[in-house]
Each structure stands twice: as structure tokens, then as C-alpha cells.
Short mmCIF file of C-alpha atoms in Angstrom, two decimals:
data_model
loop_
_atom_site.label_atom_id
_atom_site.label_comp_id
_atom_site.label_asym_id
_atom_site.label_seq_id
_atom_site.Cartn_x
_atom_site.Cartn_y
_atom_site.Cartn_z
CA UNK B 9 -106.51 -4.99 86.94
CA UNK B 10 -103.86 -7.51 85.96
CA UNK B 11 -103.27 -5.68 82.69
CA UNK B 12 -102.88 -2.39 84.59
CA UNK B 13 -100.31 -3.92 86.98
CA UNK B 14 -98.33 -5.39 84.08
CA UNK B 15 -98.29 -2.01 82.31
CA UNK B 16 -97.18 -0.31 85.52
CA UNK B 17 -94.30 -2.77 85.99
CA UNK B 18 -93.14 -2.34 82.41
CA UNK B 19 -93.28 1.47 82.78
CA UNK B 20 -91.24 1.36 85.99
CA UNK B 21 -88.61 -0.93 84.43
CA UNK B 22 -88.35 1.28 81.34
CA UNK B 23 -88.00 4.35 83.56
CA UNK B 24 -85.26 2.77 85.64
CA UNK B 25 -83.49 1.72 82.47
CA UNK B 26 -83.60 5.25 81.12
CA UNK B 27 -82.30 6.63 84.41
CA UNK B 28 -79.43 4.12 84.34
CA UNK B 29 -78.56 5.00 80.74
CA UNK B 30 -78.73 8.71 81.51
CA UNK B 31 -76.46 8.18 84.51
CA UNK B 32 -73.91 6.41 82.37
CA UNK B 33 -74.18 9.10 79.68
CA UNK B 34 -73.62 12.01 82.05
CA UNK B 35 -70.94 10.11 83.92
CA UNK B 36 -68.87 9.89 80.76
CA UNK B 37 -68.86 13.68 80.48
CA UNK B 38 -66.65 14.13 83.53
CA UNK B 39 -64.94 10.75 83.99
CA UNK B 40 -61.45 9.88 82.78
CA UNK B 41 -61.04 6.17 82.01
CA UNK B 42 -57.73 4.46 82.71
CA UNK B 43 -56.62 1.23 81.00
CA UNK B 44 -57.15 -1.76 83.27
CA UNK B 45 -53.96 -3.42 82.02
CA UNK B 46 -51.45 -0.94 83.43
CA UNK B 47 -48.25 -2.36 81.90
CA UNK B 48 -49.27 -3.13 78.35
CA UNK B 49 -47.04 -1.92 75.51
CA UNK B 50 -48.42 0.70 73.11
CA UNK B 51 -46.97 -0.32 69.74
CA UNK B 52 -46.48 2.24 66.98
CA UNK B 53 -44.98 1.95 63.51
CA UNK B 54 -41.24 2.61 63.17
CA UNK B 55 -42.14 5.05 60.39
CA UNK B 56 -42.84 7.66 63.09
CA UNK B 57 -39.14 7.63 64.06
CA UNK B 58 -36.47 9.25 61.93
CA UNK B 59 -33.80 6.63 62.67
CA UNK B 60 -33.21 2.89 62.41
CA UNK B 61 -33.52 0.77 65.55
CA UNK B 62 -32.59 -2.73 66.69
CA UNK B 63 -35.17 -5.33 67.73
CA UNK B 64 -35.06 -5.77 71.52
CA UNK B 65 -35.81 -9.49 71.10
CA UNK B 66 -33.73 -10.83 68.20
CA UNK B 67 -31.14 -8.03 67.94
CA UNK B 68 -31.73 -7.39 64.21
CA UNK B 69 -31.65 -3.93 62.65
CA UNK B 70 -34.99 -2.45 61.54
CA UNK B 71 -35.68 0.54 59.32
CA UNK B 72 -39.43 1.03 58.85
CA UNK B 73 -40.77 -2.52 59.01
CA UNK B 74 -41.06 -2.84 62.78
CA UNK B 75 -42.71 -1.36 65.85
CA UNK B 76 -41.70 0.57 68.94
CA UNK B 77 -43.53 1.13 72.21
CA UNK B 78 -44.31 4.82 72.48
CA UNK B 79 -44.42 4.55 76.29
CA UNK B 80 -41.11 2.84 77.13
CA UNK B 81 -39.16 2.62 73.85
CA UNK B 82 -38.87 -1.17 73.52
CA UNK B 83 -38.54 -2.12 69.82
CA UNK B 84 -39.68 -5.20 67.95
CA UNK B 85 -39.75 -6.41 64.38
CA UNK B 86 -43.02 -7.75 62.99
CA UNK B 87 -42.36 -11.31 64.13
CA UNK B 88 -41.27 -10.59 67.71
CA UNK B 89 -44.13 -8.44 69.04
CA UNK B 90 -45.68 -11.24 71.10
CA UNK B 91 -42.30 -12.20 72.60
CA UNK B 92 -41.61 -8.56 73.45
CA UNK B 93 -44.96 -8.29 75.24
CA UNK B 94 -44.10 -11.33 77.35
CA UNK B 95 -40.46 -10.49 78.03
CA UNK B 96 -40.33 -6.75 78.70
CA UNK B 97 -42.29 -4.64 81.19
CA UNK B 98 -43.72 -1.27 80.16
CA UNK B 99 -44.34 1.89 82.18
CA UNK B 100 -46.63 1.27 85.12
CA UNK B 101 -49.50 3.72 84.69
CA UNK B 102 -50.65 3.55 88.31
CA UNK B 103 -49.54 1.71 91.41
CA UNK B 104 -52.29 -0.26 93.13
CA UNK B 105 -51.11 0.18 96.71
CA UNK B 106 -52.08 2.49 99.52
CA UNK B 107 -48.59 3.96 99.66
CA UNK B 108 -49.52 6.66 97.18
CA UNK B 109 -47.08 9.23 98.53
CA UNK B 110 -45.58 10.14 95.15
CA UNK B 111 -42.05 9.34 96.33
CA UNK B 112 -39.38 8.19 93.85
CA UNK B 113 -39.71 4.63 92.61
CA UNK B 114 -37.82 2.06 90.64
CA UNK B 115 -36.16 2.70 87.31
CA UNK B 116 -37.58 1.07 84.19
CA UNK B 117 -34.42 0.14 82.31
CA UNK B 118 -34.62 -0.44 78.55
CA UNK B 119 -31.60 -1.85 76.74
CA UNK B 120 -30.31 -0.26 73.53
CA UNK B 121 -31.76 2.07 70.90
CA UNK B 122 -30.35 5.14 72.65
CA UNK B 123 -30.86 8.56 71.02
CA UNK B 124 -28.04 10.17 69.08
CA UNK B 125 -25.68 12.14 71.28
CA UNK B 126 -26.50 10.07 74.38
CA UNK B 127 -24.29 10.76 77.39
CA UNK B 128 -23.46 8.31 80.15
CA UNK B 129 -24.77 9.45 83.53
CA UNK B 130 -21.90 7.71 85.35
CA UNK B 131 -18.77 8.70 83.41
CA UNK B 132 -20.21 11.72 81.55
CA UNK B 133 -18.79 10.44 78.26
CA UNK B 134 -20.69 10.08 75.00
CA UNK B 135 -22.14 6.65 74.35
CA UNK B 136 -20.75 6.05 70.86
CA UNK B 137 -23.37 4.02 69.01
CA UNK B 138 -20.96 3.39 66.13
CA UNK B 139 -18.45 1.56 68.34
CA UNK B 140 -20.54 -1.59 68.64
CA UNK B 141 -23.39 -3.21 66.74
CA UNK B 142 -26.74 -4.34 68.10
CA UNK B 143 -28.19 -3.45 71.48
CA UNK B 144 -25.88 -1.38 73.68
CA UNK B 145 -26.30 0.83 76.72
CA UNK B 146 -29.21 1.24 79.11
CA UNK B 147 -31.86 3.97 79.43
CA UNK B 148 -34.55 4.56 82.06
CA UNK B 149 -37.94 5.16 80.42
CA UNK B 150 -38.96 7.52 83.26
CA UNK B 151 -35.96 9.68 84.16
CA UNK B 152 -34.18 9.26 80.78
CA UNK B 153 -30.80 8.60 82.45
CA UNK B 154 -28.44 6.53 80.29
CA UNK B 155 -25.30 4.50 80.90
CA UNK B 156 -22.68 2.38 79.16
CA UNK B 157 -23.07 -1.34 79.75
CA UNK B 158 -19.77 -1.22 81.68
CA UNK B 159 -21.07 1.61 83.90
CA UNK B 160 -24.61 0.33 84.35
CA UNK B 161 -23.98 -1.57 87.59
CA UNK B 162 -23.26 1.70 89.41
CA UNK B 163 -26.75 3.10 88.88
CA UNK B 164 -28.87 -0.01 88.26
CA UNK B 165 -30.04 -0.21 91.90
CA UNK B 166 -30.59 3.51 92.52
CA UNK B 167 -34.04 5.01 92.93
CA UNK B 168 -35.72 6.85 90.04
CA UNK B 169 -36.56 10.50 90.71
CA UNK B 170 -38.20 11.02 87.25
CA UNK B 171 -35.29 13.13 86.00
CA UNK B 172 -35.01 16.71 84.83
CA UNK B 173 -38.68 16.94 83.80
CA UNK B 174 -40.15 15.51 87.01
CA UNK B 175 -41.98 18.81 87.66
CA UNK B 176 -44.02 18.14 84.51
CA UNK B 177 -44.84 14.46 85.14
CA UNK B 178 -47.78 12.76 86.86
CA UNK B 179 -45.95 9.97 88.81
CA UNK B 180 -47.82 6.62 88.85
CA UNK B 181 -48.03 6.71 92.66
CA UNK B 182 -49.95 9.99 92.48
CA UNK B 183 -52.80 8.62 90.38
CA UNK B 184 -55.84 7.29 92.24
CA UNK B 185 -58.34 5.15 90.33
CA UNK B 186 -61.28 2.88 91.11
CA UNK B 187 -64.40 1.21 89.72
CA UNK B 188 -67.99 2.17 90.48
CA UNK B 189 -71.21 0.17 90.47
CA UNK B 190 -72.62 2.34 87.68
CA UNK B 191 -69.60 1.91 85.41
CA UNK B 192 -67.31 -1.13 85.87
CA UNK B 193 -64.44 0.53 83.97
CA UNK B 194 -61.46 1.91 85.88
CA UNK B 195 -61.61 5.71 86.11
CA UNK B 196 -59.57 8.50 87.63
CA UNK B 197 -60.76 9.55 91.10
CA UNK B 198 -57.98 11.81 92.31
CA UNK B 199 -54.38 12.99 92.06
CA UNK B 200 -52.07 13.26 95.06
CA UNK B 201 -49.21 15.77 94.67
CA UNK B 202 -45.70 14.26 94.78
CA UNK B 203 -43.11 15.17 97.40
CA UNK B 204 -41.78 17.94 95.09
CA UNK B 205 -45.24 19.54 95.06
CA UNK B 206 -43.91 23.07 95.69
CA UNK B 207 -42.42 23.22 92.18
CA UNK B 208 -44.80 20.72 90.57
CA UNK B 209 -46.67 22.02 87.51
CA UNK B 210 -47.63 18.96 85.46
CA UNK B 211 -47.88 19.31 81.70
CA UNK B 212 -50.90 18.05 79.76
CA UNK B 213 -50.31 17.55 76.03
CA UNK B 214 -53.25 17.93 73.62
CA UNK B 215 -52.51 17.18 69.95
CA UNK B 216 -54.79 17.58 66.92
CA UNK B 217 -54.01 15.07 64.18
CA UNK B 218 -56.16 17.06 61.70
CA UNK B 219 -53.98 20.18 61.82
CA UNK B 220 -52.25 21.32 58.67
CA UNK B 221 -48.84 19.64 58.95
CA UNK B 222 -50.17 16.25 60.16
CA UNK B 223 -47.29 15.89 62.63
CA UNK B 224 -49.39 15.23 65.72
CA UNK B 225 -48.86 11.42 65.68
CA UNK B 226 -45.10 11.83 66.05
CA UNK B 227 -45.50 14.46 68.78
CA UNK B 228 -47.84 12.20 70.77
CA UNK B 229 -45.55 9.17 70.46
CA UNK B 230 -42.39 11.03 71.52
CA UNK B 231 -44.08 12.90 74.39
CA UNK B 232 -45.53 9.69 75.83
CA UNK B 233 -42.01 8.30 75.90
CA UNK B 234 -40.86 11.01 78.32
CA UNK B 235 -44.00 11.93 80.28
CA UNK B 236 -46.67 9.73 81.79
CA UNK B 237 -48.52 8.21 78.78
CA UNK B 238 -51.92 9.13 80.24
CA UNK B 239 -51.13 12.86 80.27
CA UNK B 240 -50.74 12.99 76.47
CA UNK B 241 -53.99 13.15 74.48
CA UNK B 242 -55.04 13.00 70.86
CA UNK B 243 -58.03 15.22 70.16
CA UNK B 244 -61.07 13.26 69.06
CA UNK B 245 -64.58 14.27 68.13
CA UNK B 246 -65.46 15.03 71.75
CA UNK B 247 -62.82 17.70 72.26
CA UNK B 248 -60.31 18.28 75.07
CA UNK B 249 -62.72 17.69 77.99
CA UNK B 250 -61.03 14.48 79.13
CA UNK B 251 -57.59 16.10 79.10
CA UNK B 252 -58.83 19.05 81.17
CA UNK B 253 -60.27 16.69 83.79
CA UNK B 254 -56.65 15.99 84.78
CA UNK B 255 -56.17 19.71 85.45
CA UNK B 256 -59.35 19.74 87.58
CA UNK B 257 -58.21 16.71 89.60
CA UNK B 258 -54.76 18.27 90.10
CA UNK B 259 -56.18 21.48 91.64
CA UNK B 260 -55.11 23.55 93.48
CA UNK B 261 -51.90 22.81 91.56
CA UNK B 262 -51.77 24.88 88.36
CA UNK B 263 -51.16 22.71 85.31
CA UNK B 264 -49.53 23.63 82.03
CA UNK B 265 -51.06 22.59 78.71
CA UNK B 266 -49.20 22.12 75.43
CA UNK B 267 -51.56 22.48 72.47
CA UNK B 268 -50.11 20.85 69.35
CA UNK B 269 -52.21 22.22 66.51
CA UNK B 270 -53.29 25.39 64.74
CA UNK B 271 -55.06 28.55 65.91
CA UNK B 272 -58.43 26.80 65.77
CA UNK B 273 -57.21 24.04 68.10
CA UNK B 274 -55.80 26.59 70.56
CA UNK B 275 -59.11 28.47 70.59
CA UNK B 276 -60.98 25.18 71.07
CA UNK B 277 -58.90 24.37 74.16
CA UNK B 278 -59.17 27.91 75.60
CA UNK B 279 -62.95 27.92 75.14
CA UNK B 280 -63.25 24.52 76.81
CA UNK B 281 -61.16 25.72 79.77
CA UNK B 282 -63.64 28.59 80.17
CA UNK B 283 -66.73 26.40 79.77
CA UNK B 284 -65.49 23.81 82.26
CA UNK B 285 -64.43 26.56 84.70
CA UNK B 286 -61.01 25.04 85.22
CA UNK B 287 -59.34 26.76 88.18
CA UNK B 288 -56.62 27.74 88.48
CA UNK B 289 -56.47 28.56 84.78
CA UNK B 290 -53.82 26.35 83.11
CA UNK B 291 -50.83 28.01 81.44
CA UNK B 292 -51.09 27.25 77.73
CA UNK B 293 -48.09 26.74 75.44
CA UNK B 294 -48.28 26.08 71.69
CA UNK B 295 -46.61 23.67 69.27
CA UNK B 296 -47.65 25.13 65.87
CA UNK B 297 -48.94 22.43 63.52
CA UNK B 298 -51.53 24.52 61.64
CA UNK B 299 -51.28 26.62 58.50
CA UNK B 300 -51.45 30.20 59.82
CA UNK B 301 -50.32 29.85 63.46
CA UNK B 302 -50.76 33.57 64.17
CA UNK B 303 -51.04 33.27 67.95
CA UNK B 304 -48.01 30.98 68.03
CA UNK B 305 -45.98 33.60 66.17
CA UNK B 306 -46.92 36.34 68.62
CA UNK B 307 -46.08 34.20 71.68
CA UNK B 308 -42.69 33.18 70.31
CA UNK B 309 -43.41 29.53 69.51
CA UNK B 310 -42.74 30.05 65.81
CA UNK B 311 -44.53 30.05 62.48
CA UNK B 312 -44.44 26.26 62.19
CA UNK B 313 -43.32 23.23 64.12
CA UNK B 314 -39.73 21.98 63.88
CA UNK B 315 -38.85 19.62 61.03
CA UNK B 316 -37.40 17.14 63.52
CA UNK B 317 -39.35 17.39 66.75
CA UNK B 318 -37.12 17.03 69.83
CA UNK B 319 -39.30 16.53 72.92
CA UNK B 320 -36.45 17.27 75.34
CA UNK B 321 -35.73 20.61 73.70
CA UNK B 322 -39.40 21.58 73.61
CA UNK B 323 -39.99 20.63 77.25
CA UNK B 324 -36.98 22.78 78.18
CA UNK B 325 -38.50 25.75 76.34
CA UNK B 326 -41.80 25.25 78.17
CA UNK B 327 -40.02 25.08 81.53
CA UNK B 328 -38.30 28.42 80.82
CA UNK B 329 -41.34 30.18 79.30
CA UNK B 330 -42.90 33.23 80.96
CA UNK B 331 -46.57 33.69 81.82
CA UNK B 332 -48.59 36.33 79.92
CA UNK B 333 -52.26 37.28 79.80
CA UNK B 334 -54.20 37.19 76.54
CA UNK B 335 -57.37 39.25 76.15
CA UNK B 336 -60.55 37.29 75.47
CA UNK B 337 -63.38 38.97 73.54
CA UNK B 338 -67.03 37.96 73.45
CA UNK B 339 -68.81 38.49 70.12
CA UNK B 340 -72.61 38.47 70.41
CA UNK B 341 -74.66 38.18 67.23
CA UNK B 342 -78.22 39.46 67.02
CA UNK B 343 -79.90 38.49 63.75
CA UNK B 344 -82.14 41.12 62.19
CA UNK B 345 -85.84 40.31 62.74
CA UNK B 346 -86.75 41.32 59.17
CA UNK B 347 -85.29 38.06 57.86
CA UNK B 348 -88.49 36.09 58.37
CA UNK B 349 -90.57 38.63 56.46
CA UNK B 350 -88.40 38.37 53.33
CA UNK B 351 -87.88 34.58 53.63
CA UNK B 352 -84.11 34.85 53.76
CA UNK B 353 -82.56 31.34 54.00
CA UNK B 354 -80.80 30.35 57.21
CA UNK B 355 -77.05 29.83 57.37
CA UNK B 356 -74.90 27.65 59.57
CA UNK B 357 -73.69 30.43 61.86
CA UNK B 358 -72.67 30.83 65.51
CA UNK B 359 -74.62 33.13 67.83
CA UNK B 360 -72.07 33.89 70.53
CA UNK B 361 -68.40 33.04 70.38
CA UNK B 362 -65.03 34.08 71.78
CA UNK B 363 -62.23 35.79 69.87
CA UNK B 364 -58.55 35.59 70.83
CA UNK B 365 -56.70 36.56 67.64
CA UNK B 366 -58.89 38.51 65.23
CA UNK B 367 -62.32 38.79 63.63
CA UNK B 368 -62.86 39.92 60.07
CA UNK B 369 -65.63 40.55 57.57
CA UNK B 370 -65.05 40.50 53.83
CA UNK B 371 -62.72 39.14 51.20
CA UNK B 372 -60.11 37.56 53.52
CA UNK B 373 -62.88 35.59 55.26
CA UNK B 374 -64.24 34.50 51.87
CA UNK B 375 -60.82 33.16 50.82
CA UNK B 376 -60.57 31.27 54.11
CA UNK B 377 -64.12 29.90 53.68
CA UNK B 378 -63.37 28.62 50.16
CA UNK B 379 -60.20 26.98 51.48
CA UNK B 380 -62.09 25.22 54.28
CA UNK B 381 -64.67 23.91 51.81
CA UNK B 382 -61.87 22.57 49.61
CA UNK B 383 -60.13 20.92 52.57
CA UNK B 384 -63.34 19.17 53.62
CA UNK B 385 -63.90 17.85 50.10
CA UNK B 386 -63.39 14.16 49.33
CA UNK B 387 -60.81 15.22 46.71
CA UNK B 388 -58.55 16.67 49.41
CA UNK B 389 -56.36 13.65 50.18
CA UNK B 390 -52.91 15.14 50.87
CA UNK B 391 -52.48 17.45 53.87
CA UNK B 392 -49.41 19.68 54.16
CA UNK B 393 -48.60 23.33 54.74
CA UNK B 394 -47.40 23.74 51.15
CA UNK B 395 -50.65 22.40 49.67
CA UNK B 396 -52.71 24.54 52.07
CA UNK B 397 -50.84 27.72 51.18
CA UNK B 398 -51.16 26.89 47.48
CA UNK B 399 -54.95 26.61 47.90
CA UNK B 400 -55.03 29.95 49.70
CA UNK B 401 -53.10 31.51 46.81
CA UNK B 402 -55.53 30.09 44.25
CA UNK B 403 -58.64 31.35 46.05
CA UNK B 404 -57.02 34.74 46.68
CA UNK B 405 -56.18 35.07 42.98
CA UNK B 406 -59.77 34.17 42.12
CA UNK B 407 -61.04 37.15 44.16
CA UNK B 408 -58.74 39.53 42.30
CA UNK B 409 -60.94 38.91 39.24
CA UNK B 410 -64.28 38.00 40.79
CA UNK B 411 -64.43 40.58 43.63
CA UNK B 412 -67.44 39.27 45.57
CA UNK B 413 -66.92 41.76 48.42
CA UNK B 414 -66.64 44.98 46.43
CA UNK B 415 -68.23 48.08 48.05
CA UNK B 416 -68.18 46.47 51.48
CA UNK B 417 -68.39 49.91 53.09
CA UNK B 418 -71.93 50.30 51.71
CA UNK B 419 -73.11 47.00 53.18
CA UNK B 420 -72.09 47.42 56.80
CA UNK B 421 -71.69 50.01 59.54
CA UNK B 422 -68.77 50.18 61.97
CA UNK B 423 -69.01 51.67 65.49
CA UNK B 424 -65.98 52.08 67.75
CA UNK B 425 -66.87 52.77 71.40
CA UNK B 426 -70.32 53.85 70.19
CA UNK B 427 -69.06 56.27 67.51
CA UNK B 428 -69.84 55.49 63.87
CA UNK B 429 -66.78 55.49 61.61
CA UNK B 430 -66.87 56.86 58.05
CA UNK B 431 -65.41 54.10 55.92
CA UNK B 432 -63.37 54.46 52.72
CA UNK B 433 -63.68 51.98 49.87
CA UNK B 434 -62.91 48.56 51.36
CA UNK B 435 -63.35 44.87 50.77
CA UNK B 436 -62.52 43.73 54.30
CA UNK B 437 -62.53 44.94 57.91
CA UNK B 438 -60.23 43.30 60.44
CA UNK B 439 -60.71 43.59 64.21
CA UNK B 440 -57.33 42.70 65.69
CA UNK B 441 -56.36 41.52 69.18
CA UNK B 442 -52.85 40.27 68.31
CA UNK B 443 -50.44 41.73 65.78
CA UNK B 444 -50.47 38.77 63.42
CA UNK B 445 -53.11 38.14 60.75
CA UNK B 446 -53.26 36.05 57.61
CA UNK B 447 -50.30 33.78 58.52
CA UNK B 448 -47.92 36.37 59.90
CA UNK B 449 -48.88 39.78 58.49
CA UNK B 450 -48.16 42.38 61.21
CA UNK B 451 -50.85 44.95 60.45
CA UNK B 452 -50.06 47.15 63.45
CA UNK B 453 -46.32 47.26 62.87
CA UNK B 454 -46.71 47.83 59.13
CA UNK B 455 -49.11 50.75 59.58
CA UNK B 456 -47.18 52.79 62.15
CA UNK B 457 -46.12 55.56 59.75
CA UNK B 458 -49.14 55.43 57.45
CA UNK B 459 -51.97 58.02 57.17
CA UNK B 460 -54.80 57.19 59.55
CA UNK B 461 -58.54 57.85 59.69
CA UNK B 462 -58.42 57.81 63.49
CA UNK B 463 -55.94 58.78 66.19
CA UNK B 464 -54.32 55.60 67.55
CA UNK B 465 -51.80 55.14 70.33
CA UNK B 466 -48.40 53.80 69.30
CA UNK B 467 -48.32 50.88 71.74
CA UNK B 468 -49.78 47.46 70.99
CA UNK B 469 -50.50 44.88 73.67
CA UNK B 470 -52.37 41.56 73.81
CA UNK B 471 -53.53 42.26 77.37
CA UNK B 472 -54.59 45.93 77.43
CA UNK B 473 -58.31 45.43 76.74
CA UNK B 474 -58.09 47.39 73.47
CA UNK B 475 -58.75 46.24 69.90
CA UNK B 476 -57.16 47.63 66.73
CA UNK B 477 -59.33 47.90 63.61
CA UNK B 478 -57.97 47.92 60.06
CA UNK B 479 -59.32 47.97 56.53
CA UNK B 480 -58.20 45.98 53.48
CA UNK B 481 -58.90 47.40 50.02
CA UNK B 482 -58.94 44.21 47.92
CA UNK B 483 -57.65 40.67 47.51
CA UNK B 484 -54.67 42.08 45.63
CA UNK B 485 -54.07 44.34 48.63
CA UNK B 486 -53.86 41.20 50.81
CA UNK B 487 -51.17 39.82 48.51
CA UNK B 488 -49.25 43.10 48.76
CA UNK B 489 -49.48 42.98 52.56
CA UNK B 490 -48.15 39.43 52.56
CA UNK B 491 -44.92 40.54 50.89
CA UNK B 492 -44.66 43.96 52.57
CA UNK B 493 -45.38 46.10 49.49
CA UNK B 494 -48.34 47.96 50.97
CA UNK B 495 -49.89 49.09 54.27
CA UNK B 496 -53.33 48.46 55.76
CA UNK B 497 -55.87 51.22 56.32
CA UNK B 498 -55.98 52.26 59.97
CA UNK B 499 -59.56 52.73 61.17
CA UNK B 500 -59.09 53.14 64.91
CA UNK B 501 -58.89 51.56 68.35
CA UNK B 502 -61.70 50.70 70.76
CA UNK B 503 -62.70 48.87 73.92
CA UNK B 504 -65.97 47.84 72.30
CA UNK B 505 -66.81 47.29 68.64
CA UNK B 506 -70.17 47.07 66.88
CA UNK B 507 -70.59 45.92 63.28
CA UNK B 508 -73.97 46.09 61.52
CA UNK B 509 -74.25 43.81 58.49
CA UNK B 510 -76.88 44.88 55.95
CA UNK B 511 -76.50 41.82 53.72
CA UNK B 512 -75.07 38.32 53.91
CA UNK B 513 -71.28 38.48 54.05
CA UNK B 514 -68.40 36.08 54.78
CA UNK B 515 -66.90 36.27 58.28
CA UNK B 516 -64.15 34.54 60.19
CA UNK B 517 -63.01 34.43 63.80
CA UNK B 518 -59.52 33.08 64.55
CA UNK B 519 -59.40 31.38 61.16
CA UNK B 520 -62.83 29.69 61.41
CA UNK B 521 -65.05 31.05 58.56
CA UNK B 522 -68.80 31.06 57.82
CA UNK B 523 -71.44 33.03 55.87
CA UNK B 524 -73.23 35.51 58.13
CA UNK B 525 -76.71 36.83 57.36
CA UNK B 526 -77.68 40.46 58.24
CA UNK B 527 -77.16 41.08 61.94
CA UNK B 528 -75.65 43.21 64.69
CA UNK B 529 -72.26 42.04 66.04
CA UNK B 530 -71.22 43.43 69.42
CA UNK B 531 -67.69 42.71 70.65
CA UNK B 532 -66.88 43.24 74.34
CA UNK B 533 -63.95 42.35 76.57
CA UNK B 534 -64.51 39.08 78.48
CA UNK B 535 -61.59 38.36 80.80
CA UNK B 536 -58.23 36.91 79.89
CA UNK B 537 -56.57 33.56 79.17
CA UNK B 538 -53.25 32.56 80.76
CA UNK B 539 -50.63 31.76 78.14
CA UNK B 540 -46.92 30.92 78.02
CA UNK B 541 -44.53 33.05 75.95
CA UNK B 542 -41.40 31.36 74.64
CA UNK B 543 -38.42 33.43 75.82
CA UNK B 544 -35.74 31.01 74.62
CA UNK B 545 -36.31 31.83 70.96
#
């Protein structure tokens, strides 16, 4: 009896422990943690900046051997970091009072290290940084207003209204946070709109440091210096869920999201918005840091990010951007049941996924797959757009000789709106939602005056619920398309597409490749994503 009671007690304790652990695990899925120390500096290497600065403590010039706070802009050489932490306040991430009305607050003035071309708010004259050495001028880390030392007294006691980008900022007074008994860490519990709530559309920045150009660290540091530091995120292994929690807490206010990365990162964020059922749907802008950046090209954000990223200029472009709808397509894969009978090996393949840019089967997907394998190799130590494009060229040249996807038309069937299409000799089929494929090739525009195997309307749209389907003859044909010396094969348009694979073939969706075993692929329209088109460029 005693043994039974002891066993029962142990079982109950173990059960309660498992329940507690499970509670903490699931809590982390939808909880945003906030640093307990709300005014701590976030030091980054001076190498991220493209200019020399002066130490805010000892007034000595630094090139790349010091640090700067990405939140407020205070600078320190290697020996003055501790003194800077003690002497200078940083941005207050949240205000621990009940007066959370979001009204303007106090300026956070930082002396010196003004950007080039700085203009005095008081006298409207340029603050000439060559006229004097050392620390000169004052700048507010929130509203970005600047003043000469001689003019500073006229604005030093004014109230901070968060400046020209206040409609994009989460003010500290708006952020509500608390601790719970389950988790002692401080976490976000709510967001109160500021007094300018009618025009308030806060911007959430999501940056992927693994994208092709590796410029995300600089983007994050410079954006945190202008916006609230907690609204700028670096993508980790767990994805953009934490960033999107801010959009959920801000509802019914519609947020904007800046995705700094490639097409794969944009698709990752759009899929997560759908999975988390974020309403209202955030308006998504793009800072292209990937290799192809096809969606960014179509929406006017460019083929690649700027060489010298200017956060003020980019925030201005986002503020002036127009809202557009982007078709979302659901691809459902049904694997053929005969696989088990013939002992066909399994492949690492998705079952259902969403397509925003394009889906393809054949030689272009194989080139992309070989590139991804090379990039994941331990020998791949230097990431840049030039190296990535060079790898693409090498793998594309390999397929000119090797031709692994020859006679593709005999190994698959294509149905457009239920009608089977007679295919010519091809090595790739591309199902297109946007008119940009393979890092900027405009298949629709290039094929307007070419012979066609199907009647196609002469208008292309990313929000009409219609897909365009093209064929590519060979890897050499891809190279010709890249330089405009050839045209793709028009196969047709459709509101639904079915592809039947008869053997294992390479596939890709929005630049993410894999090997697909024999299956049926059905592509149907599945709503739309809200995007921002850059009208300034």
C-alpha cells in the first residue's frame, strides 16, 4: 500500500512537471519577450558603418576599431565602452507608468557623429562637419532632429514628436508588458495606439542575414537607429513568428512589413502571415538582398539592394508606396501509389505549398538545386551576389553538355483548365505568376510577338487569378533568354494547372528546389497577399 502511494505521488509530480513544461513550450510560440533592462546600449562594430566616428567619451577619432550603439548612435572606442554605458542613456524601450497614452515625450539628445549633409532644425543651415574637429552638434535619437551647438538651446527643452517617420514607429508609451507566474520573463501584452492613430501604420522590419548579399546586419543596425529597436528583427531558425506577433497585438491597425532578403525570405514571411491568420493582412515591402529577387523587380524595389543603404530614403519610399494584391497559388502534390510496389526511394519533398512567383519542372530547377547544394557545402565560405551568379553559370554550362532533363515532354503531362496540352521538345516547363523568372528574365514580355501553341491574352497581371505557362528548350536556351537572344515557348494560360510527373524530376517553387518523385501536381488559386509597390523608382 505504501509502495502504491509512493508510485502515485511520483506519477502525479511527473505529470504536473510535464504540464508545466508543455505550458512553457506553447507559451513561447505566441509570446514576445522584451529585455528587462530597457535602457541598455546595443553595441555593434564600427565596421558596419561606412564612415569614421568620434568616441563620445574621450573625443578621439575611430575608423573601424570601435563600437556604436545601433539604438541611439552613441560611439565608443574599445577602452571606453564601460564609461559610455554609465554616462549615456539609450532609447527607452517601454515606459513603466500607467500614463500609456502614446503622447509625445522627451528628446534623447546624442552629441556629435552627425550624418553627412545634416541640416540644423533651428536655422535650416548645413551643419558643416569639416569646420570643427571632435564632437559637434546634437541629434535626437527618436525624431532625428539636429542642431548646431549654438542653436541647441532653442530646441533642447521641446517635446519629441518622433519626427517625420512617427507613423511607422511604436512609441515606448504604447508598449504594454508584464510578467506571468508561468514565465518570469517580461513579455509583450498589448499595444495602445498613439494619439496620431488615424494615420498610424507601424513598420516591422524582418531581415535575413543568410540572404545572398549578406547586408542584413547593416540594415538591422541602421533601422534600429531610427525606429523602435524592438520592431526590427533578425530572422533566426524559428522564422518570423515573433515579428508577426507585433502585427497581431497592433490590430485593428494595419501594419507594414519590410522584408530584407531574397524571394525565399519573402515567401517565408507571406506563408507565416497566412498560417498565423494575421488580420488585417500587413502590407509587405521588399529590400532585395537575395540573388534573383524576381518579386522585388516586379514590385519596383529593384534587382538588388543599394550599395550604401540609406534608411531615411528607404523609409520615404515605403511611405509613398502603393498597395497592390498578389495572387497566391496552392500546389497540392499527390504521390503515385505505385511507388511502394517498385520500392522507389523517398525524397525530401513538400506535399502542399504556396506559390507567389513561379513553379517550374526541369533543367532550370536542376541548376538551382545544384547551386543550393553547393551553397550549403562546408566549402562555401564567401557569400556574395557575384559568387552566386558565377555558380549558377557553372551549373548551367554543365547542363549544356550533360542534359539530364532531355525529352521532358515524354516524362510528364500538362493540363491547363482540364485540357491536356500537346508539348513540343522541352527541357523545362515554367508556370508563371509574375513576369520575372531566373533573376529578371521577362518571359511574358519577351514572347509577345512569338508563335504560340495556345491563344493567350495580351495583358499580364499579378492579381487576375490567371497563370502563364512557358516552355524552355534547353540550358543553352536559358542562357539565350538571359541576354535577350531568344524567346520562350508559349504554352498557354489557365486558372488551374495540373502536371503529372511520370519519373523523378527536379522542381522548384519561388527559387526553392527539390527532387520530386512521380506524382500529380494540382495548382489552384488561393487568395491574395497584400504587397507594396514602389512608385518612387
